[in-house]
mmCIF file of C-alpha atoms in Angstrom:
data_model
loop_
_atom_site.group_PDB
_atom_site.id
_atom_site.type_symbol
_atom_site.label_atom_id
_atom_site.label_comp_id
_atom_site.label_asym_id
_atom_site.label_seq_id
_atom_site.Cartn_x
_atom_site.Cartn_y
_atom_site.Cartn_z
ATOM 1 C CA MET A 51 0.000 0.000 0.000
ATOM 2 C CA THR A 52 1.269 3.444 -0.948
ATOM 3 C CA ALA A 53 1.335 5.976 1.867
ATOM 4 C CA PRO A 54 -1.131 8.849 1.388
ATOM 5 C CA ALA A 55 0.295 12.122 0.142
ATOM 6 C CA SER A 56 -1.510 14.074 2.883
ATOM 7 C CA VAL A 57 -3.138 13.437 6.258
ATOM 8 C CA LEU A 58 -5.428 15.881 8.044
ATOM 9 C CA ILE A 59 -6.088 15.291 11.759
ATOM 10 C CA VAL A 60 -9.112 17.106 13.165
ATOM 11 C CA GLY A 61 -8.572 17.460 16.889
ATOM 12 C CA ALA A 62 -5.341 18.585 18.555
ATOM 13 C CA SER A 63 -5.595 16.833 21.909
ATOM 14 C CA VAL A 64 -3.878 13.623 22.983
ATOM 15 C CA GLY A 65 -5.550 11.364 20.396
ATOM 16 C CA GLY A 66 -4.796 13.584 17.424
ATOM 17 C CA LEU A 67 -1.253 14.300 18.571
ATOM 18 C CA THR A 68 -0.626 10.575 19.057
ATOM 19 C CA VAL A 69 -1.647 9.859 15.458
ATOM 20 C CA ALA A 70 0.684 12.575 14.171
ATOM 21 C CA GLU A 71 3.652 11.413 16.234
ATOM 22 C CA ALA A 72 3.077 7.738 15.398
ATOM 23 C CA LEU A 73 2.934 8.506 11.675
ATOM 24 C CA ARG A 74 6.284 10.272 11.815
ATOM 25 C CA ARG A 75 7.838 7.477 13.901
ATOM 26 C CA GLU A 76 6.681 5.008 11.242
ATOM 27 C CA GLY A 77 8.534 7.023 8.631
ATOM 28 C CA TYR A 78 5.625 8.900 7.091
ATOM 29 C CA ALA A 79 7.042 11.858 5.137
ATOM 30 C CA GLY A 80 3.902 13.287 3.542
ATOM 31 C CA LYS A 81 2.010 16.467 4.334
ATOM 32 C CA LEU A 82 0.589 16.444 7.859
ATOM 33 C CA THR A 83 -1.940 18.949 9.212
ATOM 34 C CA LEU A 84 -3.275 19.141 12.766
ATOM 35 C CA LEU A 85 -6.446 21.219 13.197
ATOM 36 C CA GLY A 86 -7.488 22.234 16.711
ATOM 37 C CA ALA A 87 -10.568 24.077 17.960
ATOM 38 C CA GLU A 88 -8.769 25.545 20.989
ATOM 39 C CA GLN A 89 -6.060 28.208 20.959
ATOM 40 C CA HIS A 90 -3.721 26.178 23.160
ATOM 41 C CA LEU A 91 -0.965 23.867 22.096
ATOM 42 C CA PRO A 92 -1.976 20.242 22.733
ATOM 43 C CA TYR A 93 -2.416 19.687 26.467
ATOM 44 C CA ASP A 94 -3.317 16.929 28.917
ATOM 45 C CA ARG A 95 -6.833 16.818 30.385
ATOM 46 C CA PRO A 96 -6.623 14.427 33.400
ATOM 47 C CA PRO A 97 -4.785 16.997 35.589
ATOM 48 C CA LEU A 98 -7.568 19.559 35.073
ATOM 49 C CA SER A 99 -9.815 18.032 37.760
ATOM 50 C CA LYS A 100 -6.965 17.353 40.154
ATOM 51 C CA LYS A 101 -3.593 19.103 40.267
ATOM 52 C CA VAL A 102 -4.466 22.096 38.074
ATOM 53 C CA LEU A 103 -7.737 22.626 39.908
ATOM 54 C CA ALA A 104 -5.950 22.375 43.257
ATOM 55 C CA GLY A 105 -3.232 24.803 42.168
ATOM 56 C CA ALA A 106 -0.479 22.193 42.575
ATOM 57 C CA VAL A 107 0.437 22.377 38.882
ATOM 58 C CA PRO A 108 0.388 25.598 36.808
ATOM 59 C CA PRO A 109 -1.745 25.441 33.639
ATOM 60 C CA GLU A 110 1.260 25.657 31.329
ATOM 61 C CA ARG A 111 2.608 22.400 32.763
ATOM 62 C CA THR A 112 -0.263 20.526 31.109
ATOM 63 C CA GLN A 113 1.265 20.963 27.639
ATOM 64 C CA LEU A 114 1.871 17.548 26.123
ATOM 65 C CA ARG A 115 4.894 18.675 24.105
ATOM 66 C CA THR A 116 7.177 21.684 23.976
ATOM 67 C CA PRO A 117 6.968 24.000 20.962
ATOM 68 C CA ALA A 118 10.348 22.643 19.860
ATOM 69 C CA ALA A 119 9.064 19.065 19.940
ATOM 70 C CA LEU A 120 6.002 20.051 17.933
ATOM 71 C CA ASP A 121 8.224 21.765 15.355
ATOM 72 C CA GLN A 122 10.064 18.484 14.858
ATOM 73 C CA LEU A 123 6.809 16.914 13.636
ATOM 74 C CA SER A 124 7.045 19.053 10.499
ATOM 75 C CA ALA A 125 3.277 19.421 10.638
ATOM 76 C CA GLU A 126 1.070 22.415 9.936
ATOM 77 C CA LEU A 127 -0.581 23.236 13.253
ATOM 78 C CA ILE A 128 -3.806 25.241 12.936
ATOM 79 C CA LEU A 129 -5.277 26.271 16.291
ATOM 80 C CA GLY A 130 -8.383 28.164 17.352
ATOM 81 C CA ASP A 131 -10.331 27.300 14.216
ATOM 82 C CA PRO A 132 -13.068 24.690 14.858
ATOM 83 C CA ALA A 133 -14.199 22.414 12.041
ATOM 84 C CA THR A 134 -17.749 23.132 10.908
ATOM 85 C CA PHE A 135 -18.426 20.625 8.123
ATOM 86 C CA LEU A 136 -16.965 17.503 6.547
ATOM 87 C CA ASP A 137 -17.578 16.301 3.018
ATOM 88 C CA ALA A 138 -16.574 12.671 3.440
ATOM 89 C CA ALA A 139 -16.707 11.858 -0.275
ATOM 90 C CA ALA A 140 -14.461 14.793 -1.193
ATOM 91 C CA ARG A 141 -12.407 14.426 2.023
ATOM 92 C CA GLU A 142 -12.652 18.110 2.692
ATOM 93 C CA VAL A 143 -13.123 19.925 5.994
ATOM 94 C CA GLN A 144 -14.507 23.438 6.326
ATOM 95 C CA THR A 145 -13.680 25.595 9.351
ATOM 96 C CA THR A 146 -15.125 28.534 11.248
ATOM 97 C CA GLN A 147 -12.608 30.902 9.675
ATOM 98 C CA GLY A 148 -13.487 29.757 6.176
ATOM 99 C CA ARG A 149 -10.641 27.379 5.515
ATOM 100 C CA ARG A 150 -11.194 24.443 3.185
ATOM 101 C CA LEU A 151 -8.743 21.695 4.046
ATOM 102 C CA HIS A 152 -8.411 18.665 1.787
ATOM 103 C CA ALA A 153 -6.393 15.513 2.408
ATOM 104 C CA GLU A 154 -6.151 11.975 1.116
ATOM 105 C CA VAL A 155 -6.745 10.691 4.652
ATOM 106 C CA ILE A 156 -8.670 12.429 7.430
ATOM 107 C CA VAL A 157 -8.536 11.386 11.090
ATOM 108 C CA LEU A 158 -11.322 12.605 13.364
ATOM 109 C CA ALA A 159 -10.122 13.047 16.958
ATOM 110 C CA VAL A 160 -12.854 15.436 18.041
ATOM 111 C CA GLY A 161 -13.620 14.298 21.596
ATOM 112 C CA VAL A 162 -16.793 14.990 23.542
ATOM 113 C CA GLN A 163 -18.845 17.895 24.883
ATOM 114 C CA PRO A 164 -20.171 18.105 28.461
ATOM 115 C CA ARG A 165 -23.887 17.671 29.015
ATOM 116 C CA HIS A 166 -25.695 20.614 30.619
ATOM 117 C CA LEU A 167 -28.635 21.116 32.919
ATOM 118 C CA PRO A 168 -31.470 23.342 31.674
ATOM 119 C CA ALA A 169 -30.746 27.057 32.036
ATOM 120 C CA GLN A 170 -27.336 26.540 33.623
ATOM 121 C CA GLU A 171 -25.697 29.019 31.228
ATOM 122 C CA SER A 172 -27.832 31.836 32.641
ATOM 123 C CA LEU A 173 -26.382 31.577 36.158
ATOM 124 C CA VAL A 174 -22.945 32.684 37.326
ATOM 125 C CA GLY A 175 -21.119 30.107 39.429
ATOM 126 C CA VAL A 176 -22.231 27.028 37.456
ATOM 127 C CA HIS A 177 -19.405 25.121 35.793
ATOM 128 C CA VAL A 178 -18.554 22.182 33.589
ATOM 129 C CA LEU A 179 -15.001 20.877 33.301
ATOM 130 C CA ARG A 180 -13.589 19.923 29.944
ATOM 131 C CA THR A 181 -11.045 22.566 28.900
ATOM 132 C CA LEU A 182 -8.139 24.381 30.491
ATOM 133 C CA GLU A 183 -10.266 27.528 30.692
ATOM 134 C CA ASP A 184 -12.964 25.551 32.488
ATOM 135 C CA SER A 185 -10.470 24.414 35.128
ATOM 136 C CA ILE A 186 -9.079 27.914 35.657
ATOM 137 C CA ALA A 187 -12.560 29.430 35.954
ATOM 138 C CA LEU A 188 -13.702 26.758 38.405
ATOM 139 C CA ARG A 189 -10.593 27.187 40.550
ATOM 140 C CA THR A 190 -11.234 30.943 40.737
ATOM 141 C CA ASP A 191 -14.768 30.333 42.008
ATOM 142 C CA LEU A 192 -13.674 27.636 44.460
ATOM 143 C CA LEU A 193 -11.089 29.959 45.996
ATOM 144 C CA ALA A 194 -13.806 32.553 46.570
ATOM 145 C CA GLY A 195 -16.553 30.105 47.586
ATOM 146 C CA SER A 196 -17.374 27.963 50.579
ATOM 147 C CA GLN A 197 -20.112 25.514 49.478
ATOM 148 C CA LEU A 198 -19.817 23.338 46.399
ATOM 149 C CA VAL A 199 -22.468 21.006 45.027
ATOM 150 C CA VAL A 200 -21.333 18.533 42.392
ATOM 151 C CA VAL A 201 -24.131 17.186 40.223
ATOM 152 C CA GLY A 202 -22.876 13.816 39.047
ATOM 153 C CA GLU A 203 -21.280 10.904 40.913
ATOM 154 C CA GLY A 204 -19.062 9.589 38.134
ATOM 155 C CA VAL A 205 -15.296 9.792 37.736
ATOM 156 C CA LEU A 206 -15.110 13.487 36.919
ATOM 157 C CA GLY A 207 -17.628 14.555 39.559
ATOM 158 C CA THR A 208 -15.967 12.636 42.367
ATOM 159 C CA GLU A 209 -12.478 13.792 41.364
ATOM 160 C CA ILE A 210 -13.648 17.403 41.492
ATOM 161 C CA ALA A 211 -15.354 16.758 44.836
ATOM 162 C CA ALA A 212 -12.157 15.294 46.291
ATOM 163 C CA THR A 213 -10.063 18.209 45.050
ATOM 164 C CA ALA A 214 -12.499 20.830 46.347
ATOM 165 C CA ARG A 215 -12.766 19.132 49.717
ATOM 166 C CA SER A 216 -8.976 19.132 49.946
ATOM 167 C CA MET A 217 -9.131 22.894 49.312
ATOM 168 C CA GLY A 218 -11.356 23.303 52.365
ATOM 169 C CA LEU A 219 -14.794 23.716 50.828
ATOM 170 C CA ALA A 220 -17.946 22.092 52.109
ATOM 171 C CA VAL A 221 -18.795 19.625 49.340
ATOM 172 C CA THR A 222 -21.964 17.744 48.492
ATOM 173 C CA VAL A 223 -22.202 15.196 45.670
ATOM 174 C CA VAL A 224 -25.642 14.418 44.307
ATOM 175 C CA GLY A 225 -26.614 11.831 41.707
ATOM 176 C CA PRO A 226 -29.030 9.019 40.839
ATOM 177 C CA GLN A 227 -26.741 6.029 41.440
ATOM 178 C CA ALA A 228 -26.616 4.219 44.772
ATOM 179 C CA VAL A 229 -22.831 4.656 45.149
ATOM 180 C CA PRO A 230 -20.156 6.729 43.392
ATOM 181 C CA LEU A 231 -18.905 5.240 40.115
ATOM 182 C CA GLN A 232 -21.458 2.449 40.340
ATOM 183 C CA SER A 233 -21.522 1.953 36.567
ATOM 184 C CA GLN A 234 -17.702 1.861 36.412
ATOM 185 C CA LEU A 235 -16.777 -0.059 39.592
ATOM 186 C CA GLY A 236 -19.921 -1.856 40.706
ATOM 187 C CA LEU A 237 -21.723 -1.653 44.027
ATOM 188 C CA GLN A 238 -19.017 -3.167 46.206
ATOM 189 C CA ALA A 239 -16.043 -1.030 45.139
ATOM 190 C CA GLY A 240 -18.326 1.975 44.689
ATOM 191 C CA GLY A 241 -19.300 1.512 48.311
ATOM 192 C CA TYR A 242 -15.639 1.653 49.340
ATOM 193 C CA LEU A 243 -15.316 4.930 47.428
ATOM 194 C CA ALA A 244 -18.419 6.270 49.164
ATOM 195 C CA SER A 245 -16.812 5.484 52.524
ATOM 196 C CA LEU A 246 -13.613 7.263 51.500
ATOM 197 C CA HIS A 247 -15.500 10.421 50.543
ATOM 198 C CA THR A 248 -17.616 10.319 53.675
ATOM 199 C CA GLN A 249 -14.539 9.904 55.857
ATOM 200 C CA GLN A 250 -13.046 12.969 54.190
ATOM 201 C CA GLY A 251 -16.147 15.035 54.958
ATOM 202 C CA VAL A 252 -17.926 14.945 51.587
ATOM 203 C CA GLN A 253 -21.709 14.819 51.906
ATOM 204 C CA LEU A 254 -23.219 12.218 49.593
ATOM 205 C CA ARG A 255 -26.815 12.605 48.441
ATOM 206 C CA LEU A 256 -27.091 9.609 46.169
ATOM 207 C CA GLY A 257 -30.127 7.955 44.696
ATOM 208 C CA CYS A 258 -31.450 11.482 44.122
ATOM 209 C CA THR A 259 -32.682 13.238 41.005
ATOM 210 C CA VAL A 260 -31.853 16.874 40.353
ATOM 211 C CA GLU A 261 -34.825 18.962 39.290
ATOM 212 C CA GLY A 262 -32.946 22.163 38.519
ATOM 213 C CA LEU A 263 -30.769 25.021 39.709
ATOM 214 C CA VAL A 264 -31.774 27.887 41.981
ATOM 215 C CA GLY A 265 -30.420 31.397 41.469
ATOM 216 C CA ALA A 266 -30.567 34.836 43.018
ATOM 217 C CA SER A 267 -29.529 38.040 41.255
ATOM 218 C CA GLY A 268 -28.100 36.030 38.381
ATOM 219 C CA ARG A 269 -25.884 33.781 40.511
ATOM 220 C CA VAL A 270 -26.463 30.184 41.537
ATOM 221 C CA CYS A 271 -27.430 29.675 45.163
ATOM 222 C CA GLY A 272 -28.604 26.087 45.233
ATOM 223 C CA VAL A 273 -29.544 22.822 43.575
ATOM 224 C CA ARG A 274 -33.189 21.713 43.763
ATOM 225 C CA LEU A 275 -33.853 18.007 44.133
ATOM 226 C CA ALA A 276 -36.963 16.200 43.000
ATOM 227 C CA GLY A 277 -39.386 16.685 45.854
ATOM 228 C CA GLY A 278 -38.403 20.310 46.381
ATOM 229 C CA GLU A 279 -35.411 20.176 48.758
ATOM 230 C CA VAL A 280 -32.744 22.750 47.905
ATOM 231 C CA LEU A 281 -29.070 22.054 48.573
ATOM 232 C CA PRO A 282 -27.370 25.426 49.209
ATOM 233 C CA ALA A 283 -24.332 26.239 47.074
ATOM 234 C CA ASP A 284 -22.308 29.210 45.945
ATOM 235 C CA VAL A 285 -20.551 27.048 43.333
ATOM 236 C CA VAL A 286 -22.057 24.196 41.305
ATOM 237 C CA VAL A 287 -20.305 21.754 38.991
ATOM 238 C CA VAL A 288 -22.388 19.837 36.466
ATOM 239 C CA ALA A 289 -20.666 16.519 35.710
ATOM 240 C CA ILE A 290 -23.478 14.432 34.237
ATOM 241 C CA GLY A 291 -21.540 12.928 31.367
ATOM 242 C CA ALA A 292 -20.694 14.003 27.858
ATOM 243 C CA ARG A 293 -21.808 13.437 24.296
ATOM 244 C CA PRO A 294 -19.590 12.921 21.234
ATOM 245 C CA ALA A 295 -18.801 16.230 19.516
ATOM 246 C CA THR A 296 -20.305 15.103 16.218
ATOM 247 C CA GLY A 297 -22.967 17.731 15.509
ATOM 248 C CA TRP A 298 -20.815 19.275 12.793
ATOM 249 C CA LEU A 299 -20.645 15.876 11.045
ATOM 250 C CA VAL A 300 -24.398 15.669 10.352
ATOM 251 C CA GLY A 301 -24.786 15.524 6.580
ATOM 252 C CA SER A 302 -21.140 14.568 6.083
ATOM 253 C CA GLY A 303 -21.894 11.128 4.677
ATOM 254 C CA LEU A 304 -20.571 9.335 7.751
ATOM 255 C CA GLN A 305 -22.711 7.054 9.915
ATOM 256 C CA LEU A 306 -23.312 8.590 13.345
ATOM 257 C CA GLY A 307 -24.751 6.919 16.413
ATOM 258 C CA ASP A 308 -23.168 6.846 19.838
ATOM 259 C CA GLY A 309 -20.212 8.550 18.222
ATOM 260 C CA ILE A 310 -18.596 8.145 14.820
ATOM 261 C CA VAL A 311 -19.410 4.610 13.689
ATOM 262 C CA CYS A 312 -16.292 2.727 12.563
ATOM 263 C CA ASP A 313 -15.271 -0.773 11.591
ATOM 264 C CA SER A 314 -12.762 -2.857 13.549
ATOM 265 C CA ARG A 315 -9.911 -0.859 11.986
ATOM 266 C CA CYS A 316 -11.389 2.400 13.346
ATOM 267 C CA ARG A 317 -12.264 3.359 9.775
ATOM 268 C CA ALA A 318 -15.447 5.401 9.381
ATOM 269 C CA SER A 319 -15.343 5.584 5.591
ATOM 270 C CA ASP A 320 -12.866 5.176 2.783
ATOM 271 C CA GLY A 321 -9.911 7.331 3.805
ATOM 272 C CA ILE A 322 -11.511 8.531 7.057
ATOM 273 C CA TYR A 323 -10.695 7.238 10.546
ATOM 274 C CA ALA A 324 -11.758 8.169 14.075
ATOM 275 C CA VAL A 325 -9.895 7.968 17.374
ATOM 276 C CA GLY A 326 -10.543 8.880 20.986
ATOM 277 C CA ASP A 327 -13.688 9.680 22.933
ATOM 278 C CA ALA A 328 -15.957 10.127 19.911
ATOM 279 C CA ALA A 329 -14.966 6.933 18.087
ATOM 280 C CA TRP A 330 -17.420 4.006 18.216
ATOM 281 C CA TRP A 331 -15.782 0.956 16.695
ATOM 282 C CA TYR A 332 -16.394 -2.768 16.338
ATOM 283 C CA HIS A 333 -14.299 -4.729 18.858
ATOM 284 C CA GLU A 334 -13.625 -8.112 17.228
ATOM 285 C CA GLY A 335 -12.631 -9.725 20.501
ATOM 286 C CA LEU A 336 -15.924 -8.827 22.162
ATOM 287 C CA GLY A 337 -18.124 -9.124 19.097
ATOM 288 C CA THR A 338 -19.775 -5.764 19.747
ATOM 289 C CA GLY A 339 -19.384 -2.046 19.235
ATOM 290 C CA LEU A 340 -17.666 0.059 21.855
ATOM 291 C CA ARG A 341 -16.821 3.677 22.683
ATOM 292 C CA LEU A 342 -14.395 4.562 25.468
ATOM 293 C CA GLU A 343 -13.766 7.949 27.068
ATOM 294 C CA ASN A 344 -10.294 7.920 28.570
ATOM 295 C CA ARG A 345 -6.754 8.996 27.824
ATOM 296 C CA THR A 346 -5.289 5.499 27.519
ATOM 297 C CA ASN A 347 -7.771 4.568 24.821
ATOM 298 C CA ALA A 348 -7.040 7.736 22.836
ATOM 299 C CA VAL A 349 -3.316 6.950 22.845
ATOM 300 C CA GLU A 350 -3.632 3.248 21.980
ATOM 301 C CA GLN A 351 -6.231 3.892 19.313
ATOM 302 C CA GLY A 352 -4.164 6.713 17.827
ATOM 303 C CA MET A 353 -1.119 4.473 17.444
ATOM 304 C CA LEU A 354 -3.158 1.730 15.799
ATOM 305 C CA VAL A 355 -4.835 4.129 13.356
ATOM 306 C CA ALA A 356 -1.468 5.554 12.322
ATOM 307 C CA GLY A 357 -0.328 2.044 11.475
ATOM 308 C CA ASN A 358 -3.497 1.301 9.531
ATOM 309 C CA ILE A 359 -3.131 4.500 7.531
ATOM 310 C CA LEU A 360 0.251 3.150 6.443
ATOM 311 C CA GLY A 361 -1.148 -0.243 5.475
ATOM 312 C CA LYS A 362 -0.848 -2.468 8.553
ATOM 313 C CA ASP A 363 -4.571 -3.383 8.527
ATOM 314 C CA ARG A 364 -4.915 -4.352 12.208
ATOM 315 C CA PRO A 365 -8.117 -4.577 14.250
ATOM 316 C CA TYR A 366 -8.344 -2.551 17.444
ATOM 317 C CA THR A 367 -8.966 -5.023 20.277
ATOM 318 C CA PRO A 368 -7.743 -3.370 23.491
ATOM 319 C CA VAL A 369 -8.179 -4.413 27.085
ATOM 320 C CA PRO A 370 -9.794 -1.193 28.344
ATOM 321 C CA PHE A 371 -7.963 0.667 31.104
ATOM 322 C CA PHE A 372 -8.776 3.714 33.177
ATOM 323 C CA TRP A 373 -7.648 5.223 36.429
ATOM 324 C CA THR A 374 -8.779 7.823 38.918
ATOM 325 C CA ASP A 375 -6.905 9.584 41.726
ATOM 326 C CA GLN A 376 -9.081 10.724 44.641
ATOM 327 C CA PHE A 377 -7.683 12.198 47.839
ATOM 328 C CA GLU A 378 -4.543 10.076 48.413
ATOM 329 C CA ASP A 379 -5.969 6.956 46.784
ATOM 330 C CA LYS A 380 -5.214 5.606 43.320
ATOM 331 C CA ILE A 381 -7.684 3.292 41.600
ATOM 332 C CA GLN A 382 -6.920 1.472 38.343
ATOM 333 C CA VAL A 383 -9.211 -0.762 36.285
ATOM 334 C CA HIS A 384 -8.176 -3.211 33.570
ATOM 335 C CA GLY A 385 -10.891 -4.751 31.402
ATOM 336 C CA PHE A 386 -14.626 -4.691 32.115
ATOM 337 C CA LEU A 387 -16.485 -4.716 35.416
ATOM 338 C CA PRO A 388 -20.006 -5.866 34.449
ATOM 339 C CA ALA A 389 -22.862 -4.706 36.665
ATOM 340 C CA HIS A 390 -23.765 -8.251 37.732
ATOM 341 C CA ALA A 391 -20.236 -9.661 37.873
ATOM 342 C CA GLU A 392 -18.909 -11.839 40.649
ATOM 343 C CA VAL A 393 -16.289 -9.981 42.688
ATOM 344 C CA ALA A 394 -13.493 -11.450 44.768
ATOM 345 C CA ILE A 395 -10.718 -9.737 46.725
ATOM 346 C CA VAL A 396 -7.564 -11.657 45.778
ATOM 347 C CA GLU A 397 -4.914 -9.520 47.474
ATOM 348 C CA GLY A 398 -4.851 -6.913 50.224
ATOM 349 C CA ASP A 399 -7.678 -5.615 52.391
ATOM 350 C CA PRO A 400 -10.372 -3.035 51.537
ATOM 351 C CA ALA A 401 -10.363 -1.909 55.168
ATOM 352 C CA GLN A 402 -6.780 -0.742 54.624
ATOM 353 C CA ARG A 403 -7.690 0.848 51.255
ATOM 354 C CA LYS A 404 -5.128 -1.382 49.562
ATOM 355 C CA PHE A 405 -6.398 -4.355 47.590
ATOM 356 C CA VAL A 406 -6.899 -6.109 44.255
ATOM 357 C CA ALA A 407 -10.349 -7.273 43.184
ATOM 358 C CA VAL A 408 -11.069 -9.640 40.294
ATOM 359 C CA TYR A 409 -14.386 -9.461 38.431
ATOM 360 C CA GLY A 410 -15.902 -12.384 36.583
ATOM 361 C CA SER A 411 -18.927 -13.315 34.512
ATOM 362 C CA HIS A 412 -19.928 -16.833 33.380
ATOM 363 C CA ASP A 413 -16.745 -18.140 35.055
ATOM 364 C CA LYS A 414 -14.537 -15.885 32.961
ATOM 365 C CA VAL A 415 -12.296 -13.123 34.317
ATOM 366 C CA THR A 416 -13.494 -9.883 32.731
ATOM 367 C CA GLY A 417 -11.704 -7.231 34.772
ATOM 368 C CA VAL A 418 -9.308 -6.347 37.561
ATOM 369 C CA LEU A 419 -9.423 -3.418 39.965
ATOM 370 C CA GLY A 420 -6.355 -2.255 41.862
ATOM 371 C CA TRP A 421 -6.813 0.100 44.817
ATOM 372 C CA ASN A 422 -3.421 1.483 45.828
ATOM 373 C CA MET A 423 -1.934 -1.773 44.492
ATOM 374 C CA MET A 424 -1.029 -0.886 40.922
ATOM 375 C CA LYS A 425 1.767 -3.382 40.330
ATOM 376 C CA GLU A 426 -0.270 -6.280 41.677
ATOM 377 C CA ALA A 427 -3.304 -5.324 39.573
ATOM 378 C CA ARG A 428 -1.189 -5.298 36.416
ATOM 379 C CA GLN A 429 -0.076 -8.839 37.198
ATOM 380 C CA TYR A 430 -3.714 -9.961 37.096
ATOM 381 C CA ARG A 431 -4.366 -8.139 33.811
ATOM 382 C CA GLN A 432 -3.107 -11.148 31.834
ATOM 383 C CA ARG A 433 -6.010 -13.156 33.269
ATOM 384 C CA VAL A 434 -8.331 -10.732 31.456
ATOM 385 C CA VAL A 435 -6.378 -11.079 28.205
ATOM 386 C CA ASP A 436 -6.470 -14.861 28.458
ATOM 387 C CA GLY A 437 -10.119 -15.055 29.512
ATOM 388 C CA ALA A 438 -9.000 -17.153 32.459
ATOM 389 C CA ALA A 439 -11.515 -19.027 34.561
ATOM 390 C CA PHE A 440 -12.805 -16.912 37.428
ATOM 391 C CA SER A 441 -13.147 -19.913 39.725
ATOM 392 C CA SER A 442 -9.500 -20.947 39.415
ATOM 393 C CA THR A 443 -8.252 -17.352 39.609
ATOM 394 C CA VAL A 444 -9.893 -16.708 42.963
ATOM 395 C CA ALA A 445 -9.421 -20.207 44.424
#
């Protein structure tokens, strides 16, 4: 297969940058363009809810590469000019500033957009957290505030809650699940996380539905629950998930669903690929479609797509991985933790907040969770790869 003469990557975060760097490492010498919606050089997002928000790391330290390293890519870097339309057949992207960018191969690394509550934009003091500006604005309000309500008990919401509590604010987390991260960790491990937050002084109002926000003189002053109770707040974070940033792709000729629909090679159409949070692809190992929102996936998928662009023709069949740091605890997950999985502690002790748990379904190991035991959890990861028997693993 002949390498394409030109590659356009739409999205200048970790997924898009990974594709560009992997192409050059593989010897690709053609024209390379990286188009980003934000003004910043490519930067890392995981620190935004933790060290940047806490003030432990200055915003400029989130840059993924130095300007000198980016220059070595020999790529045209276009920043602050969001894509507005794609003609998949012509392989042409239009931008807000009127550019028309054509390439033989286009890679879509467009990420996701936070979901909002009704009318939240009309009230000062209500935040989402996706960009560097979001983190800076939220930190400013937290430094001036005293009561934070986080709407959403997932990874992002609980990370923000932990950071804000460490900054001295009174923090309440509200959400519909029974325990934090229930859909990611299950009831048992989610219960351990609930205990950690409670021990640190976070108020948990779980199993609750939010009806709306309450404001006074244009600023938020509370969160109203179904039933009428109002939780007082001078700062509110809405962390109720995100949706793929694919609105601009309507009418492009691509198939859209829960993201950009791709085959097992992460190919959305002839000459068009997708990577990262917005990519929904067919996982041959699982026999189903999948979309993952985490940094590790964006990097692994980006490297595979670069290889496929250059003719390697490999399916993307990862063992999913994500992590979260909350207070002083580090939690890592390899594989899948199904809602109705069997769970067994195979090393350590949850009471000491240091353990490894193995998850299984139909006597097959599907996932491993490491809580402050990262090395040990990685050792069990191979059981997930092999589809080892759950019964023999935990015996």
